Amino acid sequence: MCVSVDADRRTTALVADPGSDQATAVAHHRHGMAALSRLSRRTFDGATRARATEVCRALLPTDVGAYPELAVGTVWLGVPLQDDGLGVYLNGAWGGALARWNRVTRWLTEEGVPSEAWTTPIAALCGHAHVSSLAVDIDRSGRSRLKVYFRLDRPIPLTAFGAGLWSSSLLAAFLDEVAGNRWLPRSGLVFCMSFAAGRSRLTDVKVDVCGHCMGEDTDWPQCLDRVAAIAGTARVPWVPWELGRSTEVAFLGMGCRADGSTRWNLYLRSGR
């Protein structure tokens, strides 16, 4: 589950991997696509419904079984509870590092995102980061937000990410708060940049920090209060442990939009 908090709004989405119990990439893909078909039929009409499956065809290989890495997280689905829409999240960590970035640029171009929106940040990240997943959020009218998730291969500052939004003081303050003096593995940081068709710049950027990597000694009530203060929002009116001992924080994130607004996200999952 993801709780997203803005200055004046709080939304919740359910996110799940329909094929999580499958052992092979082919079976995982089959279950994910079947679930996508069922959800899109309930959510969308006509062309918008077809659009959800077209994204999967564009971003996954024809022969899924040839890439064993796709046996994990092939197709994830997100359903917002307050709005009509659907999120489709795909494993992008297949093929070589450069091939992944080339796949991203082809996809963005095909979706009508001008090259001036992505050329500089992708050029800055190539050689320093690898694509981990790709996603699209589609609303009932068919409008889409295209999301590129990546992880760093080597430490570089946010200011070297090739786009001004990454230099936000809020992102720096967030990372100082959640990381502090802790050592965090690079795999514990997931970055995301989002685009919209026809827009000639990034629409927003985000960084998520692994809750497990932050440590079992994290004082979550205080941490969430301080993150809310950094973002200038109200705190979440409940905390994960109130849902039961089996609930844990998967990720805690902060995002900045091109319009100057900010949001933070709390991702919860069932404990092991």
Tab-separated table of C-alpha atoms in Angstrom, residues 123-247:
chain	number	residue	atom	x	y	z
A	123	ALA	CA	22.973	11.595	-20.781
A	124	ALA	CA	24.020	12.580	-17.254
A	125	LEU	CA	22.861	9.267	-15.762
A	126	CYS	CA	24.226	6.873	-18.412
A	127	GLY	CA	27.321	5.243	-17.016
A	128	HIS	CA	26.390	6.186	-13.455
A	129	ALA	CA	22.983	4.534	-13.013
A	130	HIS	CA	20.933	1.647	-14.348
A	131	VAL	CA	17.232	1.412	-15.148
A	132	SER	CA	15.420	-0.785	-12.630
A	133	SER	CA	11.773	-0.434	-13.697
A	134	LEU	CA	9.388	1.543	-15.863
A	135	ALA	CA	5.811	2.522	-15.180
A	136	VAL	CA	2.804	4.366	-16.497
A	137	ASP	CA	-0.074	5.859	-14.526
A	138	ILE	CA	-3.211	6.132	-16.668
A	139	ASP	CA	-6.335	8.027	-15.643
A	140	ARG	CA	-9.828	7.348	-16.952
A	141	SER	CA	-9.485	9.934	-19.733
A	142	GLY	CA	-6.346	8.207	-21.036
A	143	ARG	CA	-3.834	10.804	-19.837
A	144	SER	CA	-0.579	9.168	-18.835
A	145	ARG	CA	2.376	9.846	-16.589
A	146	LEU	CA	5.490	7.964	-17.696
A	147	LYS	CA	7.933	6.996	-14.958
A	148	VAL	CA	11.545	5.859	-15.159
A	149	TYR	CA	13.010	4.263	-12.019
A	150	PHE	CA	16.753	3.853	-11.616
A	151	ARG	CA	19.453	2.996	-9.093
A	152	LEU	CA	23.008	4.319	-8.905
A	153	ASP	CA	26.029	2.229	-9.898
A	154	ARG	CA	28.380	4.654	-8.140
A	155	PRO	CA	27.890	7.573	-5.768
A	156	ILE	CA	27.171	10.896	-7.491
A	157	PRO	CA	25.490	14.014	-6.060
A	158	LEU	CA	21.885	14.855	-6.930
A	159	THR	CA	23.167	18.019	-8.606
A	160	ALA	CA	24.884	15.805	-11.218
A	161	PHE	CA	21.618	14.147	-12.297
A	162	GLY	CA	21.203	16.577	-15.201
A	163	ALA	CA	17.978	18.331	-14.244
A	164	GLY	CA	17.314	21.275	-11.948
A	165	LEU	CA	14.530	19.531	-10.037
A	166	TRP	CA	17.086	17.134	-8.554
A	167	SER	CA	18.829	20.085	-6.894
A	168	SER	CA	15.829	20.800	-4.668
A	169	SER	CA	16.813	21.638	-1.100
A	170	LEU	CA	13.807	19.594	0.056
A	171	LEU	CA	15.240	16.386	-1.413
A	172	ALA	CA	18.572	17.091	0.253
A	173	ALA	CA	16.865	17.770	3.591
A	174	PHE	CA	14.819	14.577	3.240
A	175	LEU	CA	17.900	12.452	2.595
A	176	ASP	CA	19.701	14.083	5.509
A	177	GLU	CA	16.752	13.208	7.727
A	178	VAL	CA	16.209	9.586	6.715
A	179	ALA	CA	19.838	8.674	6.095
A	180	GLY	CA	21.634	10.947	8.550
A	181	ASN	CA	24.850	9.283	9.635
A	182	ARG	CA	23.627	5.830	8.653
A	183	TRP	CA	25.402	3.844	5.977
A	184	LEU	CA	22.885	2.987	3.266
A	185	PRO	CA	23.638	0.637	0.385
A	186	ARG	CA	23.158	2.171	-3.061
A	187	SER	CA	20.509	-0.492	-3.708
A	188	GLY	CA	18.505	1.036	-0.858
A	189	LEU	CA	17.912	4.228	-2.852
A	190	VAL	CA	15.490	4.229	-5.772
A	191	PHE	CA	15.160	7.350	-7.928
A	192	CYS	CA	12.338	8.193	-10.301
A	193	MET	CA	11.790	10.828	-12.974
A	194	SER	CA	8.381	11.338	-14.569
A	195	PHE	CA	7.301	12.733	-17.928
A	196	ALA	CA	4.051	13.624	-19.660
A	197	ALA	CA	3.437	13.454	-23.404
A	198	GLY	CA	3.837	16.845	-25.042
A	199	ARG	CA	5.703	18.370	-22.090
A	200	SER	CA	9.229	19.569	-22.825
A	201	ARG	CA	10.546	19.106	-19.284
A	202	LEU	CA	10.437	16.690	-16.395
A	203	THR	CA	7.125	16.850	-14.586
A	204	ASP	CA	8.509	15.551	-11.289
A	205	VAL	CA	11.335	13.643	-9.601
A	206	LYS	CA	11.367	11.405	-6.541
A	207	VAL	CA	13.696	9.439	-4.303
A	208	ASP	CA	12.566	6.458	-2.222
A	209	VAL	CA	14.610	5.041	0.651
A	210	CYS	CA	14.311	1.400	1.719
A	211	GLY	CA	12.722	1.176	5.174
A	212	HIS	CA	14.655	-1.986	6.025
A	213	CYS	CA	17.957	-0.287	5.111
A	214	MET	CA	17.123	2.581	7.465
A	215	GLY	CA	17.390	0.107	10.339
A	216	GLU	CA	15.145	-1.620	12.833
A	217	ASP	CA	15.903	1.063	15.414
A	218	THR	CA	14.197	3.793	13.357
A	219	ASP	CA	11.747	5.803	15.442
A	220	TRP	CA	9.016	5.905	12.813
A	221	PRO	CA	6.616	8.319	14.574
A	222	GLN	CA	9.334	10.953	14.903
A	223	CYS	CA	10.748	10.244	11.455
A	224	LEU	CA	7.376	10.642	9.731
A	225	ASP	CA	6.644	13.835	11.655
A	226	ARG	CA	9.969	15.353	10.591
A	227	VAL	CA	9.495	14.315	6.956
A	228	ALA	CA	6.026	15.896	6.969
A	229	ALA	CA	7.554	19.093	8.378
A	230	ILE	CA	10.197	19.140	5.625
A	231	ALA	CA	7.482	18.737	2.963
A	232	GLY	CA	5.198	21.283	4.618
A	233	THR	CA	2.293	18.846	4.943
A	234	ALA	CA	0.203	17.349	7.706
A	235	ARG	CA	1.488	14.082	9.112
A	236	VAL	CA	-0.230	10.801	8.377
A	237	PRO	CA	-3.021	10.476	10.990
A	238	TRP	CA	-1.997	6.898	11.763
A	239	VAL	CA	1.236	5.002	11.843
A	240	PRO	CA	2.131	1.560	10.393
A	241	TRP	CA	2.330	-0.303	13.682
A	242	GLU	CA	-1.269	0.637	14.459
A	243	LEU	CA	-2.236	-1.677	11.590
A	244	GLY	CA	-0.655	-4.636	13.342
A	245	ARG	CA	2.701	-6.148	14.087
A	246	SER	CA	2.855	-7.734	10.636
A	247	THR	CA	3.041	-4.355	8.851
